[in-house]
Structure formats: structure tokens, C-alpha cells
mmCIF file of C-alpha atoms and ligand atoms in Angstrom:
data_model
loop_
_atom_site.group_PDB
_atom_site.id
_atom_site.type_symbol
_atom_site.label_atom_id
_atom_site.label_comp_id
_atom_site.label_asym_id
_atom_site.label_seq_id
_atom_site.Cartn_x
_atom_site.Cartn_y
_atom_site.Cartn_z
ATOM 1 C CA UNK A 8 -25.893 -5.499 -12.221
ATOM 2 C CA UNK A 9 -22.329 -4.586 -11.141
ATOM 3 C CA UNK A 10 -21.411 -0.970 -10.380
ATOM 4 C CA UNK A 11 -20.090 1.151 -13.245
ATOM 5 C CA UNK A 12 -16.947 3.210 -12.527
ATOM 6 C CA UNK A 13 -18.159 5.831 -14.981
ATOM 7 C CA UNK A 14 -20.737 6.919 -12.395
ATOM 8 C CA UNK A 15 -19.358 9.069 -9.571
ATOM 9 C CA UNK A 16 -21.833 9.895 -6.798
ATOM 10 C CA UNK A 17 -21.281 13.315 -5.155
ATOM 11 C CA UNK A 18 -21.665 12.999 -1.376
ATOM 12 C CA UNK A 19 -22.735 16.618 -0.761
ATOM 13 C CA UNK A 20 -23.672 16.048 2.870
ATOM 14 C CA UNK A 21 -22.045 17.798 5.832
ATOM 15 C CA UNK A 22 -20.346 14.937 7.615
ATOM 16 C CA UNK A 23 -19.007 11.415 7.456
ATOM 17 C CA UNK A 24 -21.953 9.917 9.327
ATOM 18 C CA UNK A 25 -24.458 11.103 6.719
ATOM 19 C CA UNK A 26 -22.008 10.181 3.947
ATOM 20 C CA UNK A 27 -21.456 6.710 5.398
ATOM 21 C CA UNK A 28 -25.212 6.131 5.594
ATOM 22 C CA UNK A 29 -25.619 6.931 1.900
ATOM 23 C CA UNK A 30 -22.680 4.680 0.989
ATOM 24 C CA UNK A 31 -24.248 1.850 3.022
ATOM 25 C CA UNK A 32 -27.586 2.300 1.262
ATOM 26 C CA UNK A 33 -25.934 2.303 -2.160
ATOM 27 C CA UNK A 34 -23.874 -0.799 -1.342
ATOM 28 C CA UNK A 35 -22.447 -2.505 -4.423
ATOM 29 C CA UNK A 36 -24.450 -0.335 -6.851
ATOM 30 C CA UNK A 37 -21.825 2.461 -6.713
ATOM 31 C CA UNK A 38 -18.033 2.131 -6.838
ATOM 32 C CA UNK A 39 -16.874 5.767 -7.088
ATOM 33 C CA UNK A 40 -17.619 8.718 -4.756
ATOM 34 C CA UNK A 41 -16.872 12.437 -4.766
ATOM 35 C CA UNK A 42 -16.152 14.203 -1.472
ATOM 36 C CA UNK A 43 -15.929 17.988 -1.525
ATOM 37 C CA UNK A 44 -15.227 21.059 0.555
ATOM 38 C CA UNK A 45 -18.651 20.856 2.216
ATOM 39 C CA UNK A 46 -17.470 17.838 4.221
ATOM 40 C CA UNK A 47 -13.946 19.099 4.920
ATOM 41 C CA UNK A 48 -14.685 19.956 8.559
ATOM 42 C CA UNK A 49 -17.100 17.037 8.932
ATOM 43 C CA UNK A 50 -14.611 14.216 8.544
ATOM 44 C CA UNK A 51 -14.272 14.242 4.754
ATOM 45 C CA UNK A 52 -10.711 12.906 4.756
ATOM 46 C CA UNK A 53 -11.607 10.157 7.218
ATOM 47 C CA UNK A 54 -14.525 9.082 5.032
ATOM 48 C CA UNK A 55 -12.288 9.196 1.954
ATOM 49 C CA UNK A 56 -9.855 6.830 3.683
ATOM 50 C CA UNK A 57 -12.617 4.537 4.835
ATOM 51 C CA UNK A 58 -14.063 4.338 1.330
ATOM 52 C CA UNK A 59 -10.652 3.413 -0.082
ATOM 53 C CA UNK A 60 -10.354 0.655 2.526
ATOM 54 C CA UNK A 61 -13.758 -0.626 1.427
ATOM 55 C CA UNK A 62 -12.444 -0.910 -2.137
ATOM 56 C CA UNK A 63 -14.222 2.175 -3.498
ATOM 57 C CA UNK A 64 -12.645 4.835 -5.675
ATOM 58 C CA UNK A 65 -12.561 8.420 -4.363
ATOM 59 C CA UNK A 66 -12.592 11.814 -6.056
ATOM 60 C CA UNK A 67 -11.540 14.602 -3.671
ATOM 61 C CA UNK A 68 -13.018 17.849 -4.992
ATOM 62 C CA UNK A 69 -10.837 20.508 -3.348
ATOM 63 C CA UNK A 70 -10.555 22.970 -6.271
ATOM 64 C CA UNK A 71 -7.165 24.155 -4.992
ATOM 65 C CA UNK A 72 -5.817 27.549 -6.039
ATOM 66 C CA UNK A 73 -2.780 29.323 -4.572
ATOM 67 C CA UNK A 74 0.827 30.172 -5.342
ATOM 68 C CA UNK A 75 2.666 27.228 -6.862
ATOM 69 C CA UNK A 76 4.753 26.401 -3.785
ATOM 70 C CA UNK A 77 1.648 26.136 -1.597
ATOM 71 C CA UNK A 78 -0.308 24.071 -4.123
ATOM 72 C CA UNK A 79 2.637 21.701 -4.490
ATOM 73 C CA UNK A 80 2.832 21.123 -0.721
ATOM 74 C CA UNK A 81 -0.925 20.715 -0.363
ATOM 75 C CA UNK A 82 -1.090 18.201 -3.201
ATOM 76 C CA UNK A 83 1.948 16.298 -1.882
ATOM 77 C CA UNK A 84 0.118 15.883 1.434
ATOM 78 C CA UNK A 85 -3.158 14.830 -0.154
ATOM 79 C CA UNK A 86 -1.422 12.436 -2.577
ATOM 80 C CA UNK A 87 -0.247 10.402 0.441
ATOM 81 C CA UNK A 88 -3.869 9.239 0.784
ATOM 82 C CA UNK A 89 -3.631 7.622 -2.674
ATOM 83 C CA UNK A 90 -7.055 8.867 -3.680
ATOM 84 C CA UNK A 91 -8.072 8.585 -7.317
ATOM 85 C CA UNK A 92 -8.966 12.124 -8.472
ATOM 86 C CA UNK A 93 -8.141 15.572 -7.061
ATOM 87 C CA UNK A 94 -9.295 18.912 -8.483
ATOM 88 C CA UNK A 95 -7.324 22.141 -8.790
ATOM 89 C CA UNK A 96 -8.182 25.304 -10.713
ATOM 90 C CA UNK A 97 -7.005 25.071 -14.306
ATOM 91 C CA UNK A 98 -4.504 27.961 -14.266
ATOM 92 C CA UNK A 99 -1.278 26.563 -15.731
ATOM 93 C CA UNK A 100 0.921 27.499 -12.735
ATOM 94 C CA UNK A 101 -1.517 25.703 -10.407
ATOM 95 C CA UNK A 102 -1.678 22.602 -12.602
ATOM 96 C CA UNK A 103 2.118 22.406 -12.959
ATOM 97 C CA UNK A 104 2.550 22.694 -9.182
ATOM 98 C CA UNK A 105 -0.101 20.026 -8.550
ATOM 99 C CA UNK A 106 1.576 17.604 -10.946
ATOM 100 C CA UNK A 107 4.921 18.214 -9.200
ATOM 101 C CA UNK A 108 3.303 17.699 -5.777
ATOM 102 C CA UNK A 109 1.564 14.509 -6.875
ATOM 103 C CA UNK A 110 4.971 12.976 -7.680
ATOM 104 C CA UNK A 111 4.803 9.208 -8.213
ATOM 105 C CA UNK A 112 1.384 8.761 -6.620
ATOM 106 C CA UNK A 113 -1.480 7.529 -8.779
ATOM 107 C CA UNK A 114 -3.801 10.446 -7.922
ATOM 108 C CA UNK A 115 -5.061 12.012 -11.165
ATOM 109 C CA UNK A 116 -5.066 15.813 -11.231
ATOM 110 C CA UNK A 117 -8.231 17.247 -12.775
ATOM 111 C CA UNK A 118 -8.418 20.925 -13.731
ATOM 112 C CA UNK A 119 -11.498 23.085 -13.267
ATOM 113 C CA UNK A 120 -11.869 25.307 -16.349
ATOM 114 C CA UNK A 121 -14.536 27.904 -15.471
ATOM 115 C CA UNK A 122 -17.060 27.196 -12.717
ATOM 116 C CA UNK A 123 -20.403 26.385 -14.324
ATOM 117 C CA UNK A 124 -22.134 28.710 -11.863
ATOM 118 C CA UNK A 125 -20.418 31.757 -13.438
ATOM 119 C CA UNK A 126 -21.909 33.732 -16.313
ATOM 120 C CA UNK A 127 -20.338 36.420 -18.466
ATOM 121 C CA UNK A 128 -21.223 39.174 -15.972
ATOM 122 C CA UNK A 129 -19.365 37.258 -13.244
ATOM 123 C CA UNK A 130 -16.335 36.881 -15.525
ATOM 124 C CA UNK A 131 -16.439 40.636 -16.237
ATOM 125 C CA UNK A 132 -16.454 41.266 -12.483
ATOM 126 C CA UNK A 133 -13.381 39.002 -12.213
ATOM 127 C CA UNK A 134 -11.696 40.995 -15.030
ATOM 128 C CA UNK A 135 -11.501 37.878 -17.190
ATOM 129 C CA UNK A 136 -10.950 38.655 -20.871
ATOM 130 C CA UNK A 137 -13.910 39.092 -23.198
ATOM 131 C CA UNK A 138 -15.245 36.230 -25.279
ATOM 132 C CA UNK A 139 -18.016 33.714 -24.889
ATOM 133 C CA UNK A 140 -17.698 31.301 -22.000
ATOM 134 C CA UNK A 141 -17.561 28.172 -24.140
ATOM 135 C CA UNK A 142 -14.564 29.466 -26.087
ATOM 136 C CA UNK A 143 -12.779 30.413 -22.871
ATOM 137 C CA UNK A 144 -13.564 27.031 -21.306
ATOM 138 C CA UNK A 145 -12.093 25.152 -24.264
ATOM 139 C CA UNK A 146 -9.011 27.390 -24.250
ATOM 140 C CA UNK A 147 -8.519 26.890 -20.505
ATOM 141 C CA UNK A 148 -8.898 23.128 -20.961
ATOM 142 C CA UNK A 149 -6.237 23.168 -23.679
ATOM 143 C CA UNK A 150 -3.863 25.173 -21.471
ATOM 144 C CA UNK A 151 -4.485 22.842 -18.531
ATOM 145 C CA UNK A 152 -3.665 19.796 -20.678
ATOM 146 C CA UNK A 153 -0.478 21.468 -21.929
ATOM 147 C CA UNK A 154 0.461 22.195 -18.294
ATOM 148 C CA UNK A 155 0.143 18.456 -17.573
ATOM 149 C CA UNK A 156 -3.380 17.989 -16.175
ATOM 150 C CA UNK A 157 -4.632 14.403 -16.348
ATOM 151 C CA UNK A 158 -8.118 15.662 -17.150
ATOM 152 C CA UNK A 159 -10.672 18.429 -16.785
ATOM 153 C CA UNK A 160 -14.041 19.063 -15.222
ATOM 154 C CA UNK A 161 -16.514 20.338 -17.792
ATOM 155 C CA UNK A 162 -20.237 20.709 -18.290
ATOM 156 C CA UNK A 163 -21.749 18.147 -20.675
ATOM 157 C CA UNK A 164 -22.232 20.946 -23.239
ATOM 158 C CA UNK A 165 -18.494 21.485 -23.398
ATOM 159 C CA UNK A 166 -17.428 17.826 -23.328
ATOM 160 C CA UNK A 167 -17.615 17.282 -27.099
ATOM 161 C CA UNK A 168 -15.667 20.482 -27.883
ATOM 162 C CA UNK A 169 -12.938 19.551 -25.399
ATOM 163 C CA UNK A 170 -12.823 15.923 -26.574
ATOM 164 C CA UNK A 171 -12.140 17.233 -30.096
ATOM 165 C CA UNK A 172 -8.932 19.012 -28.980
ATOM 166 C CA UNK A 173 -5.754 17.247 -30.108
ATOM 167 C CA UNK A 174 -4.357 17.978 -26.607
ATOM 168 C CA UNK A 175 -7.237 15.955 -25.083
ATOM 169 C CA UNK A 176 -5.963 12.623 -26.403
ATOM 170 C CA UNK A 177 -5.587 10.256 -23.465
ATOM 171 C CA UNK A 178 -7.009 12.828 -21.012
ATOM 172 C CA UNK A 179 -10.032 12.456 -18.746
ATOM 173 C CA UNK A 180 -13.212 14.510 -19.035
ATOM 174 C CA UNK A 181 -15.446 14.446 -15.961
ATOM 175 C CA UNK A 182 -18.864 16.083 -16.176
ATOM 176 C CA UNK A 183 -21.176 17.219 -13.381
ATOM 177 C CA UNK A 184 -24.533 18.728 -14.358
ATOM 178 C CA UNK A 185 -25.888 15.320 -15.329
ATOM 179 C CA UNK A 186 -29.552 14.514 -14.857
ATOM 180 C CA UNK A 187 -31.371 11.272 -15.668
ATOM 181 C CA UNK A 188 -34.445 12.038 -17.827
ATOM 182 C CA UNK A 189 -37.223 13.362 -15.585
ATOM 183 C CA UNK A 190 -34.980 14.172 -12.592
ATOM 184 C CA UNK A 191 -35.262 17.588 -10.931
ATOM 185 C CA UNK A 192 -32.656 20.050 -12.220
ATOM 186 C CA UNK A 193 -32.078 21.730 -8.845
ATOM 187 C CA UNK A 194 -29.714 24.644 -9.503
ATOM 188 C CA UNK A 195 -28.065 22.964 -12.511
ATOM 189 C CA UNK A 196 -28.762 24.862 -15.712
ATOM 190 C CA UNK A 197 -26.759 23.231 -18.503
ATOM 191 C CA UNK A 198 -27.558 19.542 -18.110
ATOM 192 C CA UNK A 199 -27.452 16.330 -20.145
ATOM 193 C CA UNK A 200 -28.524 12.753 -19.487
ATOM 194 C CA UNK A 201 -25.886 10.217 -18.383
ATOM 195 C CA UNK A 202 -25.863 8.480 -21.773
ATOM 196 C CA UNK A 203 -25.595 11.754 -23.692
ATOM 197 C CA UNK A 204 -22.693 12.996 -21.557
ATOM 198 C CA UNK A 205 -20.748 9.779 -22.217
ATOM 199 C CA UNK A 206 -21.562 9.897 -25.938
ATOM 200 C CA UNK A 207 -20.243 13.482 -26.007
ATOM 201 C CA UNK A 208 -16.879 12.347 -24.717
ATOM 202 C CA UNK A 209 -17.106 12.243 -20.908
ATOM 203 C CA UNK A 210 -15.200 9.435 -19.191
ATOM 204 C CA UNK A 211 -17.037 9.884 -15.896
ATOM 205 C CA UNK A 212 -20.251 11.630 -14.857
ATOM 206 C CA UNK A 213 -20.870 13.135 -11.423
ATOM 207 C CA UNK A 214 -24.410 12.899 -10.028
ATOM 208 C CA UNK A 215 -25.403 14.041 -6.562
ATOM 209 C CA UNK A 216 -28.920 14.910 -5.475
ATOM 210 C CA UNK A 217 -30.856 12.756 -7.991
ATOM 211 C CA UNK A 218 -29.241 9.758 -6.271
ATOM 212 C CA UNK A 219 -28.619 10.592 -2.626
ATOM 213 C CA UNK A 220 -31.873 12.512 -2.181
ATOM 214 C CA UNK A 221 -33.946 9.795 -3.904
ATOM 215 C CA UNK A 222 -36.481 7.847 -1.849
ATOM 216 C CA UNK A 223 -34.585 4.734 -2.906
ATOM 217 C CA UNK A 224 -30.970 5.790 -3.667
ATOM 218 C CA UNK A 225 -29.910 2.297 -4.699
ATOM 219 C CA UNK A 226 -32.730 2.064 -7.235
ATOM 220 C CA UNK A 227 -31.818 5.519 -8.605
ATOM 221 C CA UNK A 228 -28.136 4.515 -8.929
ATOM 222 C CA UNK A 229 -28.990 1.223 -10.624
ATOM 223 C CA UNK A 230 -31.167 3.079 -13.148
ATOM 224 C CA UNK A 231 -28.143 5.230 -14.093
ATOM 225 C CA UNK A 232 -25.923 2.128 -14.297
ATOM 226 C CA UNK A 233 -28.491 0.501 -16.608
ATOM 227 C CA UNK A 234 -28.591 3.623 -18.779
ATOM 228 C CA UNK A 235 -24.784 3.672 -19.016
ATOM 229 C CA UNK A 236 -24.811 0.032 -20.110
ATOM 230 C CA UNK A 237 -26.651 1.125 -23.267
ATOM 231 C CA UNK A 238 -23.808 3.424 -24.383
HETATM 232 O O1 LIG B 320 -26.503 17.297 -6.947
HETATM 233 P P1 LIG B 320 -25.772 17.511 -8.233
HETATM 234 O O2 LIG B 320 -25.875 16.326 -9.178
HETATM 235 O O3 LIG B 320 -26.142 18.805 -8.896
HETATM 236 O O4 LIG B 320 -24.233 17.601 -7.792
HETATM 237 C C1 LIG B 320 -23.219 17.899 -8.713
HETATM 238 C C2 LIG B 320 -21.888 17.931 -8.014
HETATM 239 O O5 LIG B 320 -20.892 18.372 -8.916
HETATM 240 C C3 LIG B 320 -21.817 18.858 -6.819
HETATM 241 O O6 LIG B 320 -20.903 18.277 -5.896
HETATM 242 C C4 LIG B 320 -21.259 20.135 -7.394
HETATM 243 O O7 LIG B 320 -20.565 20.894 -6.449
HETATM 244 C C5 LIG B 320 -20.283 19.577 -8.425
HETATM 245 N N1 LIG B 320 -19.915 20.487 -9.489
HETATM 246 C C6 LIG B 320 -20.837 21.063 -10.337
HETATM 247 N N2 LIG B 320 -20.429 21.924 -11.334
HETATM 248 C C7 LIG B 320 -19.122 22.192 -11.463
HETATM 249 C C8 LIG B 320 -18.185 21.613 -10.618
HETATM 250 C C9 LIG B 320 -18.624 20.757 -9.635
HETATM 251 O O8 LIG B 320 -22.036 20.802 -10.228
HETATM 252 N N3 LIG B 320 -18.729 22.984 -12.438
#
């Protein structure tokens, strides 16, 4: 069965050697990888480049946030790598700067709405306005789209609400927090199965530990690919 671009495997390992080993084990079963801050000092950019040369797609999860001028410069530098997805926080000034920095490159800018690890108490501590998290997430997604974001990161629970926004037409929704039936949840709390996340409007799902920590990662990836084929 060929790989399915809708599956993005998160390489949450500290360095490019460990990441490369997982990629080798997964072989042609996976075509899209996410590299994040955890590998930044362990050769993350080098692995991202290598994966592109091997014909894979790459999602660089940097979650950038700064003054506009700095975000624009950072994104302009990263866009030179011609990676596929890059994350920034969904504040409109950050998104606008990222889109300007991306220029003519094909890198899609994805906005983080509210980190799924935060609850209402955390938002209170950050002085973020009252209201339930889901409402704020949908409002932040709308504002990010208006600011020009190519897509958003959202939990599967929020995917359907965001997909229903008129501003979401033609935009990408990428959901972490996805667990095949029976897989360990780890620290993920609001989860859905791969098929359910896609049915709820996600274009891509991000799965990490249930694949790279599996005894047989390739078998685990192929099971997700088979599930996605049913949607
Ligand atoms: O191992 P697991 O499948 O939980 O990995 C999910 C990946 O998605 C991790 O890289 C995690 O940092 C990322 N992520 C997330 N929730 C968010 C944003 C990113 O789980 N809101």
C-alpha cells in the first residue's frame, strides 16, 4: 500500500541519527514528517533537508512568536529550505509577518490557535480573556485565516467547528492528538482516531509515539494508512 500524505509522523527524538533510523524503518510507508524544537540543536534542519532530498514532505514545527520584523526575517530564512509546512503562533501580527517572510516560496504557514496543553486556569494566568477554550480557539482560527494563514493546527475536537467557518474555505486543518483505536494516550487528553479526525475536516493528522515507539513502526504506520483508505 502506498504512503498517504494525510499522515504526518512526528519525529520527537533528540537528534538526526535517531530520526534517520525511524525514517529508514518506515521506508515507503510514510511520506510526510514533522520535525520540532526538540531536535533543533540535534541536527533538525539537516534532517529536514535530507528528507526533502529523499522525496519526503517536511513540516517544521517551530511555533514562532516575536515582533513582526523578527518573525518575517526568521521565516524568510526558513523558507529558503522550501519545506512544506511551518508553524507560527496564530496572533494576527505574527501570521501577517510570516506570510510576508515566506514571499514566493511554497512553504505553507500554519497557525497555532491555543496550545492543547493549556486549560482555562493557564489562560487566566496568561491574562487571556474569559470564555471557554473551544470558542476562543475557533475565534483565533478565524483571525489567523483573515491574517492570511494557509491553515491551522487544531485538536480533532475543534476540527469540525473550524471547518464550518466560512473563512476556512480552501485552508488546511492539521490535527495532532490522534490515536489509532487501542493505542496508548500518553499525555494526550482530547483524542480522536485517524478516520474520525479526517471525517471531522482535518486535511492531515500528526501521529508520533504510537508509530515511532511501536515494536514494528512500519506495521503501525501501514495500519493508519489502511484506516485512512476507508475514509
Ligand atoms: O506522540 P504524539 O502523537 O502525542 O505526538 C503529537 C505531536 O504533535 C507532538 O510532536 C506534539 O508536540 C505535537 N502537538 C500536539 N498538540 C499541539 C501541537 C502540537 O500534540 N497542540
